[in-house]
Amino acid sequence: MNMTSEKKVNLVKIAAITLVILLLIYLITHHKTSNTQALPTPVVIVKKPESMEMAEYITQTGNTVAFNSVNLVARIEGYLDAIKFTDGTFVKKDQELFVIEPQPYYEKLVEAESSVISRKATYEYTKIEAARQKQMYKENATSLKNVEKWAAQAEASKAEVAKAEANAKVAAINYSYTHVLAPFDGRIGRHLIDVGNLVGNGKATELATIEQVDPLYVYFNLNELDLIRIRDAARARGFKPSEINQIPVYVRMQNEAGFPHEGKLDFVNTGLNSSTGTMQFRALLPNKNYPLLPGLFVQVRIPLTKKIPHLTVPDTAIQYDQIGPYLLLVNKDNYVESRRVVLGSLEQGKRAIIKGIDAEDKIIVDGLQNATPGNQVNPKIETNSSTQVSAGK
């Protein structure tokens, strides 16, 4: 084989290798294009923050407690004659609830009152006779001994009157105990003793429990940080420690929208509980028509500021990890970014963002499962009609 033939063979080999390389490049490029076409850029729904006037709040869980709670007991011995209420109903102050064998105590009252009348009559007689003996002594018609005797009898009769009156008062009190009355307007539970049973036999027999539920207490605990925030907010608004009952408190049950029940802060404990690091608070709420009952778990909200404009996002758009809350945004090149935020209050499903976003940011509100920081997405923009403001980063 001559040199010309070898050159031709080498050229053929080079051409073949080049052709193979070009073919591979084509196949790889075609494969990538096919994959790109098979996996389109994921779609996400984005929304700019809305401006909304909101106050800053502290929200905590609490429980409702009756304003007054009394265990009704039998204070005298006797058979239970009657029950004058329906279990679980609302009763009025001084309404008769139980009757405990009144007749024997009525007879004792009549006897005691009769004794008072008798003792008073005796006292009047001895008093008159003592005065007469004194006058007779001046006329030398009786002895000093008689004067002293009748004076002593008058004093003794006077003491007997006082004793009889005291016995009559005790008898009247015991008779009043035969009719158990409601101490206040409230809701009474079930009766614990049936008619015909002996009660008060050597001990106070519990008959029922009655609770005053208008107004109503709500107890809740706040941690040290929230306590400091409330204190600073109260000082900023000019509240003095003695004006604690001017701080508003809002309450809602688990099935209620918003916080429809308004009351005032009523009591703050003297110090933090060393085991929990919290302090107990109490609010007092009007409870007309009894929408709230004792023993309910409720949410309590205390406003720290007046309403001011805040940037808000749907609460469902907020993501959380071990560091804290963050939002996923789409930048100008349609790539996903993660942004740390400071959260504010929540109202009507909107969460105030105190720090971390601007009014023009595009927040991912739907399709979060398709959004990974650093990846490109296809954003579909949902616009707002509300006025927009900026929150500092």
Short mmCIF file of C-alpha atoms in Angstrom, two decimals:
data_model
loop_
_atom_site.label_atom_id
_atom_site.label_comp_id
_atom_site.label_asym_id
_atom_site.label_seq_id
_atom_site.Cartn_x
_atom_site.Cartn_y
_atom_site.Cartn_z
CA MET A 1 0.00 0.00 0.00
CA ASN A 2 1.47 3.37 -1.00
CA MET A 3 1.27 6.62 0.91
CA THR A 4 -1.68 7.90 -1.10
CA SER A 5 -3.73 4.84 -0.20
CA GLU A 6 -2.85 5.20 3.47
CA LYS A 7 -3.95 8.81 3.43
CA LYS A 8 -7.24 7.84 1.86
CA VAL A 9 -7.80 5.18 4.54
CA ASN A 10 -7.01 7.65 7.30
CA LEU A 11 -9.36 10.22 5.81
CA VAL A 12 -12.11 7.62 5.64
CA LYS A 13 -11.52 6.70 9.28
CA ILE A 14 -11.58 10.35 10.36
CA ALA A 15 -14.75 10.93 8.37
CA ALA A 16 -16.38 7.89 9.94
CA ILE A 17 -15.41 8.95 13.45
CA THR A 18 -16.64 12.49 12.79
CA LEU A 19 -19.91 11.13 11.45
CA VAL A 20 -20.36 8.97 14.56
CA ILE A 21 -19.65 11.94 16.84
CA LEU A 22 -22.10 14.14 14.95
CA LEU A 23 -24.68 11.38 15.12
CA LEU A 24 -24.21 11.05 18.89
CA ILE A 25 -24.49 14.81 19.35
CA TYR A 26 -27.68 14.80 17.32
CA LEU A 27 -29.16 11.94 19.29
CA ILE A 28 -28.27 13.53 22.65
CA THR A 29 -29.65 16.90 21.59
CA HIS A 30 -32.79 15.32 20.22
CA HIS A 31 -33.23 13.28 23.43
CA LYS A 32 -32.92 16.39 25.62
CA THR A 33 -35.40 18.23 23.44
CA SER A 34 -37.81 15.32 23.72
CA ASN A 35 -37.43 15.26 27.49
CA THR A 36 -37.94 18.98 27.66
CA GLN A 37 -41.09 18.69 25.66
CA ALA A 38 -42.28 15.76 27.80
CA LEU A 39 -41.77 17.67 31.09
CA PRO A 40 -43.18 21.18 30.72
CA THR A 41 -42.34 23.90 33.23
CA PRO A 42 -44.66 23.45 36.26
CA VAL A 43 -47.45 25.98 36.67
CA VAL A 44 -47.93 27.86 39.94
CA ILE A 45 -50.46 30.50 40.97
CA VAL A 46 -48.90 33.67 42.31
CA LYS A 47 -50.44 36.65 44.00
CA LYS A 48 -49.16 40.02 45.11
CA PRO A 49 -49.60 40.89 48.80
CA GLU A 50 -52.81 42.69 49.74
CA SER A 51 -52.90 45.74 51.98
CA MET A 52 -55.26 45.31 54.91
CA GLU A 53 -55.78 47.32 58.10
CA MET A 54 -55.04 45.02 61.02
CA ALA A 55 -54.09 45.37 64.67
CA GLU A 56 -51.39 43.36 66.33
CA TYR A 57 -52.81 40.80 68.75
CA ILE A 58 -51.77 38.21 71.26
CA THR A 59 -53.89 35.10 70.88
CA GLN A 60 -54.05 32.33 73.45
CA THR A 61 -56.29 29.45 74.53
CA GLY A 62 -58.34 29.82 77.69
CA ASN A 63 -61.27 28.30 79.52
CA THR A 64 -64.52 29.74 80.80
CA VAL A 65 -65.37 29.68 84.51
CA ALA A 66 -68.59 30.65 86.29
CA PHE A 67 -68.64 34.08 87.93
CA ASN A 68 -70.06 32.42 91.04
CA SER A 69 -70.51 28.74 91.86
CA VAL A 70 -72.35 27.53 94.96
CA ASN A 71 -73.02 24.06 96.29
CA LEU A 72 -76.52 24.14 97.78
CA VAL A 73 -76.60 22.13 101.02
CA ALA A 74 -79.20 21.17 103.60
CA ARG A 75 -78.44 23.22 106.73
CA ILE A 76 -81.05 21.55 108.94
CA GLU A 77 -82.15 17.97 109.47
CA GLY A 78 -85.36 16.69 107.95
CA TYR A 79 -86.97 14.80 105.10
CA LEU A 80 -86.85 16.36 101.64
CA ASP A 81 -90.45 17.30 100.87
CA ALA A 82 -90.24 18.89 97.41
CA ILE A 83 -87.99 19.87 94.50
CA LYS A 84 -89.21 23.07 92.85
CA PHE A 85 -87.06 23.28 89.68
CA THR A 86 -86.22 21.36 86.52
CA ASP A 87 -82.69 19.99 86.31
CA GLY A 88 -80.32 22.00 84.12
CA THR A 89 -82.51 25.10 83.78
CA PHE A 90 -81.91 28.75 84.57
CA VAL A 91 -83.37 30.04 87.82
CA LYS A 92 -83.87 33.49 89.33
CA LYS A 93 -82.46 34.90 92.56
CA ASP A 94 -84.58 33.94 95.62
CA GLN A 95 -86.49 31.33 93.60
CA GLU A 96 -87.52 28.41 95.84
CA LEU A 97 -85.59 25.26 94.89
CA PHE A 98 -86.01 22.71 97.72
CA VAL A 99 -88.42 22.28 100.65
CA ILE A 100 -87.17 20.35 103.71
CA GLU A 101 -89.90 19.25 106.17
CA PRO A 102 -90.91 22.74 107.35
CA GLN A 103 -93.68 21.85 109.85
CA PRO A 104 -91.54 20.92 112.89
CA TYR A 105 -89.45 24.06 112.47
CA TYR A 106 -92.55 26.20 112.06
CA GLU A 107 -93.93 24.84 115.34
CA LYS A 108 -90.65 25.65 117.08
CA LEU A 109 -90.80 29.17 115.65
CA VAL A 110 -94.36 29.68 116.94
CA GLU A 111 -93.31 28.37 120.35
CA ALA A 112 -90.30 30.69 120.46
CA GLU A 113 -92.37 33.72 119.45
CA SER A 114 -94.95 32.87 122.10
CA SER A 115 -92.20 32.69 124.68
CA VAL A 116 -91.11 36.18 123.70
CA ILE A 117 -94.63 37.51 124.28
CA SER A 118 -94.82 35.76 127.66
CA ARG A 119 -91.42 37.01 128.79
CA LYS A 120 -92.26 40.54 127.74
CA ALA A 121 -95.47 40.43 129.77
CA THR A 122 -93.57 39.22 132.84
CA TYR A 123 -90.98 41.93 132.37
CA GLU A 124 -93.64 44.64 132.12
CA TYR A 125 -95.26 43.40 135.33
CA THR A 126 -91.99 43.24 137.28
CA LYS A 127 -90.93 46.63 135.97
CA ILE A 128 -94.21 48.22 137.10
CA GLU A 129 -94.05 46.48 140.48
CA ALA A 130 -90.45 47.56 141.00
CA ALA A 131 -91.45 51.16 140.31
CA ARG A 132 -94.38 50.88 142.72
CA GLN A 133 -92.22 49.42 145.47
CA LYS A 134 -89.75 52.23 145.02
CA GLN A 135 -92.51 54.83 145.41
CA MET A 136 -93.91 53.04 148.46
CA TYR A 137 -90.47 53.02 150.04
CA LYS A 138 -90.35 56.78 149.72
CA GLU A 139 -93.65 56.88 151.63
CA ASN A 140 -92.32 54.42 154.25
CA ALA A 141 -94.97 51.90 153.12
CA THR A 142 -92.56 49.08 152.29
CA SER A 143 -89.11 47.86 153.15
CA LEU A 144 -85.88 48.36 151.24
CA LYS A 145 -85.66 44.59 150.92
CA ASN A 146 -88.86 44.51 148.83
CA VAL A 147 -87.61 47.34 146.64
CA GLU A 148 -84.38 45.49 145.91
CA LYS A 149 -86.21 42.19 145.35
CA TRP A 150 -88.53 43.62 142.69
CA ALA A 151 -85.75 45.58 141.04
CA ALA A 152 -83.77 42.33 140.69
CA GLN A 153 -86.81 40.50 139.34
CA ALA A 154 -87.33 43.25 136.75
CA GLU A 155 -83.71 42.91 135.56
CA ALA A 156 -84.04 39.12 135.44
CA SER A 157 -87.25 39.41 133.44
CA LYS A 158 -85.55 41.80 131.04
CA ALA A 159 -82.76 39.25 130.49
CA GLU A 160 -85.35 36.52 129.90
CA VAL A 161 -86.92 38.68 127.19
CA ALA A 162 -83.55 39.04 125.45
CA LYS A 163 -82.99 35.29 125.71
CA ALA A 164 -86.45 34.52 124.32
CA GLU A 165 -85.92 36.96 121.43
CA ALA A 166 -82.59 35.29 120.59
CA ASN A 167 -84.26 31.87 120.63
CA ALA A 168 -86.99 33.20 118.34
CA LYS A 169 -84.38 34.51 115.89
CA VAL A 170 -82.65 31.12 115.83
CA ALA A 171 -86.00 29.41 115.28
CA ALA A 172 -86.79 31.82 112.44
CA ILE A 173 -83.41 31.13 110.83
CA ASN A 174 -83.87 27.36 111.11
CA TYR A 175 -87.34 27.67 109.63
CA SER A 176 -85.92 29.70 106.71
CA TYR A 177 -83.48 26.85 106.06
CA THR A 178 -86.44 24.57 105.27
CA HIS A 179 -86.90 26.57 102.05
CA VAL A 180 -83.69 26.50 99.99
CA LEU A 181 -83.58 29.55 97.68
CA ALA A 182 -81.38 30.47 94.71
CA PRO A 183 -78.64 32.89 95.89
CA PHE A 184 -78.43 34.54 92.45
CA ASP A 185 -79.63 34.28 88.86
CA GLY A 186 -77.92 31.28 87.32
CA ARG A 187 -78.01 27.81 85.88
CA ILE A 188 -78.68 24.92 88.24
CA GLY A 189 -77.45 21.38 87.70
CA ARG A 190 -79.27 18.16 88.48
CA HIS A 191 -80.69 17.47 91.93
CA LEU A 192 -78.47 15.11 93.92
CA ILE A 193 -81.07 13.95 96.49
CA ASP A 194 -84.55 12.62 95.72
CA VAL A 195 -87.74 13.56 97.55
CA GLY A 196 -88.32 11.50 100.70
CA ASN A 197 -84.69 11.15 101.72
CA LEU A 198 -83.43 12.31 105.11
CA VAL A 199 -80.98 15.19 104.73
CA GLY A 200 -78.74 17.08 107.13
CA ASN A 201 -78.47 14.12 109.48
CA GLY A 202 -75.35 15.17 111.34
CA LYS A 203 -73.71 16.67 108.24
CA ALA A 204 -74.40 19.14 105.44
CA THR A 205 -76.05 17.19 102.61
CA GLU A 206 -75.28 18.54 99.13
CA LEU A 207 -78.49 19.07 97.16
CA ALA A 208 -77.37 20.66 93.87
CA THR A 209 -74.91 23.11 92.32
CA ILE A 210 -75.86 26.49 90.90
CA GLU A 211 -73.58 28.67 88.77
CA GLN A 212 -73.82 32.34 87.88
CA VAL A 213 -72.91 32.61 84.19
CA ASP A 214 -73.67 36.26 83.43
CA PRO A 215 -71.08 37.71 83.58
CA LEU A 216 -68.52 34.97 82.99
CA TYR A 217 -64.80 34.61 83.72
CA VAL A 218 -62.23 33.48 81.15
CA TYR A 219 -58.87 32.30 82.52
CA PHE A 220 -55.77 32.04 80.32
CA ASN A 221 -51.98 31.97 80.69
CA LEU A 222 -49.39 34.05 78.86
CA ASN A 223 -45.66 33.47 78.61
CA GLU A 224 -43.04 35.98 79.68
CA LEU A 225 -42.57 37.48 76.21
CA ASP A 226 -46.30 38.06 75.69
CA LEU A 227 -46.52 39.54 79.19
CA ILE A 228 -43.82 42.06 78.32
CA ARG A 229 -45.57 42.90 75.02
CA ILE A 230 -48.86 43.57 76.82
CA ARG A 231 -47.14 45.68 79.46
CA ASP A 232 -45.31 47.76 76.84
CA ALA A 233 -48.47 48.18 74.75
CA ALA A 234 -50.45 49.28 77.83
CA ARG A 235 -47.79 51.83 78.72
CA ALA A 236 -47.70 53.14 75.16
CA ARG A 237 -51.46 53.70 75.29
CA GLY A 238 -51.24 55.47 78.65
CA PHE A 239 -52.83 52.76 80.81
CA LYS A 240 -51.96 52.79 84.51
CA PRO A 241 -51.73 49.54 86.54
CA SER A 242 -54.98 50.51 88.28
CA GLU A 243 -56.73 50.79 84.90
CA ILE A 244 -56.25 47.16 83.92
CA ASN A 245 -60.02 46.76 83.52
CA GLN A 246 -59.91 49.13 80.52
CA ILE A 247 -57.85 46.71 78.40
CA PRO A 248 -60.23 44.97 75.95
CA VAL A 249 -60.28 41.21 75.49
CA TYR A 250 -62.01 39.34 72.65
CA VAL A 251 -63.15 35.73 72.84
CA ARG A 252 -64.52 33.13 70.45
CA MET A 253 -65.64 29.53 70.68
CA GLN A 254 -64.12 26.88 68.45
CA ASN A 255 -66.98 27.01 65.92
CA GLU A 256 -67.24 30.80 65.67
CA ALA A 257 -65.84 33.12 63.02
CA GLY A 258 -64.06 36.20 64.30
CA PHE A 259 -64.09 37.10 67.99
CA PRO A 260 -67.70 38.13 68.72
CA HIS A 261 -67.52 38.20 72.54
CA GLU A 262 -65.94 41.32 74.05
CA GLY A 263 -64.93 41.83 77.65
CA LYS A 264 -62.28 43.50 79.77
CA LEU A 265 -59.14 42.28 81.48
CA ASP A 266 -60.09 41.73 85.12
CA PHE A 267 -57.16 40.18 86.96
CA VAL A 268 -53.43 39.52 86.56
CA ASN A 269 -51.68 37.16 88.94
CA THR A 270 -48.85 38.39 91.15
CA GLY A 271 -46.00 36.58 89.40
CA LEU A 272 -44.86 33.95 86.93
CA ASN A 273 -45.42 30.29 87.65
CA SER A 274 -41.88 28.95 88.07
CA SER A 275 -42.79 25.51 86.73
CA THR A 276 -44.50 26.71 83.53
CA GLY A 277 -42.95 30.14 82.97
CA THR A 278 -46.40 31.66 82.47
CA MET A 279 -48.64 34.11 84.30
CA GLN A 280 -52.37 33.70 84.82
CA PHE A 281 -54.76 36.31 83.45
CA ARG A 282 -58.52 36.62 83.80
CA ALA A 283 -61.08 38.43 81.67
CA LEU A 284 -64.66 39.33 82.58
CA LEU A 285 -67.26 38.98 79.81
CA PRO A 286 -70.94 39.91 79.66
CA ASN A 287 -72.90 36.77 78.79
CA LYS A 288 -76.43 37.93 78.04
CA ASN A 289 -78.66 35.13 76.76
CA TYR A 290 -75.90 32.71 77.85
CA PRO A 291 -74.05 31.98 74.57
CA LEU A 292 -71.08 30.83 76.67
CA LEU A 293 -71.11 28.19 79.39
CA PRO A 294 -68.54 27.32 82.07
CA GLY A 295 -65.91 24.77 81.11
CA LEU A 296 -65.54 25.68 77.43
CA PHE A 297 -62.16 25.94 75.74
CA VAL A 298 -62.04 29.27 73.92
CA GLN A 299 -59.57 31.43 72.04
CA VAL A 300 -58.66 34.74 73.66
CA ARG A 301 -57.32 37.75 71.76
CA ILE A 302 -55.80 40.89 73.27
CA PRO A 303 -55.05 43.80 70.89
CA LEU A 304 -51.62 45.39 71.26
CA THR A 305 -51.98 48.19 68.70
CA LYS A 306 -54.63 50.08 66.80
CA LYS A 307 -55.41 49.00 63.24
CA ILE A 308 -52.75 50.02 60.71
CA PRO A 309 -52.08 48.91 57.09
CA HIS A 310 -50.16 45.65 56.74
CA LEU A 311 -49.15 43.54 53.77
CA THR A 312 -51.05 40.28 53.99
CA VAL A 313 -50.92 36.92 52.24
CA PRO A 314 -53.22 33.89 52.43
CA ASP A 315 -52.32 31.97 55.57
CA THR A 316 -52.19 28.78 53.49
CA ALA A 317 -49.25 30.18 51.50
CA ILE A 318 -46.97 30.25 54.55
CA GLN A 319 -44.50 27.38 54.87
CA TYR A 320 -42.69 26.31 58.02
CA ASP A 321 -39.47 24.49 58.81
CA GLN A 322 -37.25 24.12 61.87
CA ILE A 323 -36.00 27.68 61.51
CA GLY A 324 -39.43 29.26 61.20
CA PRO A 325 -41.94 30.59 58.67
CA TYR A 326 -41.08 31.41 55.07
CA LEU A 327 -42.77 32.16 51.74
CA LEU A 328 -42.00 30.91 48.23
CA LEU A 329 -41.77 33.69 45.64
CA VAL A 330 -41.19 33.84 41.88
CA ASN A 331 -38.48 36.26 40.77
CA LYS A 332 -38.32 38.26 37.53
CA ASP A 333 -36.71 35.30 35.72
CA ASN A 334 -39.49 32.95 36.87
CA TYR A 335 -37.27 31.08 39.30
CA VAL A 336 -38.52 30.09 42.76
CA GLU A 337 -36.99 31.83 45.78
CA SER A 338 -37.45 31.21 49.50
CA ARG A 339 -37.99 34.25 51.74
CA ARG A 340 -37.93 34.31 55.55
CA VAL A 341 -40.76 36.38 57.04
CA VAL A 342 -41.97 37.72 60.39
CA LEU A 343 -45.64 36.94 60.93
CA GLY A 344 -48.30 39.19 62.39
CA SER A 345 -51.97 38.71 63.18
CA LEU A 346 -54.44 36.49 61.33
CA GLU A 347 -57.85 37.74 60.20
CA GLN A 348 -60.29 36.19 57.75
CA GLY A 349 -57.66 33.79 56.48
CA LYS A 350 -55.18 36.61 55.81
CA ARG A 351 -51.86 36.70 57.68
CA ALA A 352 -50.09 40.02 58.23
CA ILE A 353 -46.42 39.97 57.26
CA ILE A 354 -44.48 42.32 59.51
CA LYS A 355 -41.16 41.90 57.73
CA GLY A 356 -39.79 40.07 54.70
CA ILE A 357 -41.80 41.03 51.58
CA ASP A 358 -42.61 43.99 49.33
CA ALA A 359 -45.86 45.01 47.70
CA GLU A 360 -44.66 43.89 44.23
CA ASP A 361 -43.44 40.45 45.25
CA LYS A 362 -45.14 37.52 43.54
CA ILE A 363 -46.09 35.07 46.28
CA ILE A 364 -46.85 31.48 45.33
CA VAL A 365 -50.30 30.75 46.75
CA ASP A 366 -51.18 27.57 44.85
CA GLY A 367 -49.14 24.80 43.30
CA LEU A 368 -46.65 24.87 46.15
CA GLN A 369 -45.96 21.17 45.59
CA ASN A 370 -44.50 22.09 42.19
CA ALA A 371 -42.28 24.87 43.55
CA THR A 372 -38.72 24.09 44.60
CA PRO A 373 -36.30 26.93 45.33
CA GLY A 374 -33.92 27.34 42.40
CA ASN A 375 -36.22 25.71 39.82
CA GLN A 376 -38.01 27.52 37.04
CA VAL A 377 -41.81 27.69 37.04
CA ASN A 378 -44.59 29.05 34.86
CA PRO A 379 -46.41 31.62 37.06
CA LYS A 380 -50.05 32.50 36.55
CA ILE A 381 -50.60 35.88 38.18
CA GLU A 382 -53.63 36.69 40.32
CA THR A 383 -53.90 40.46 40.74
CA ASN A 384 -55.34 42.46 43.64
CA SER A 385 -57.64 45.43 43.52
CA SER A 386 -56.68 46.67 46.97
CA THR A 387 -54.14 49.38 47.72
CA GLN A 388 -50.64 48.03 48.28
CA VAL A 389 -47.96 49.11 50.77
CA SER A 390 -44.44 47.92 51.56
CA ALA A 391 -43.18 45.88 54.48
CA GLY A 392 -39.52 46.22 55.35
CA LYS A 393 -37.17 43.39 54.61
#
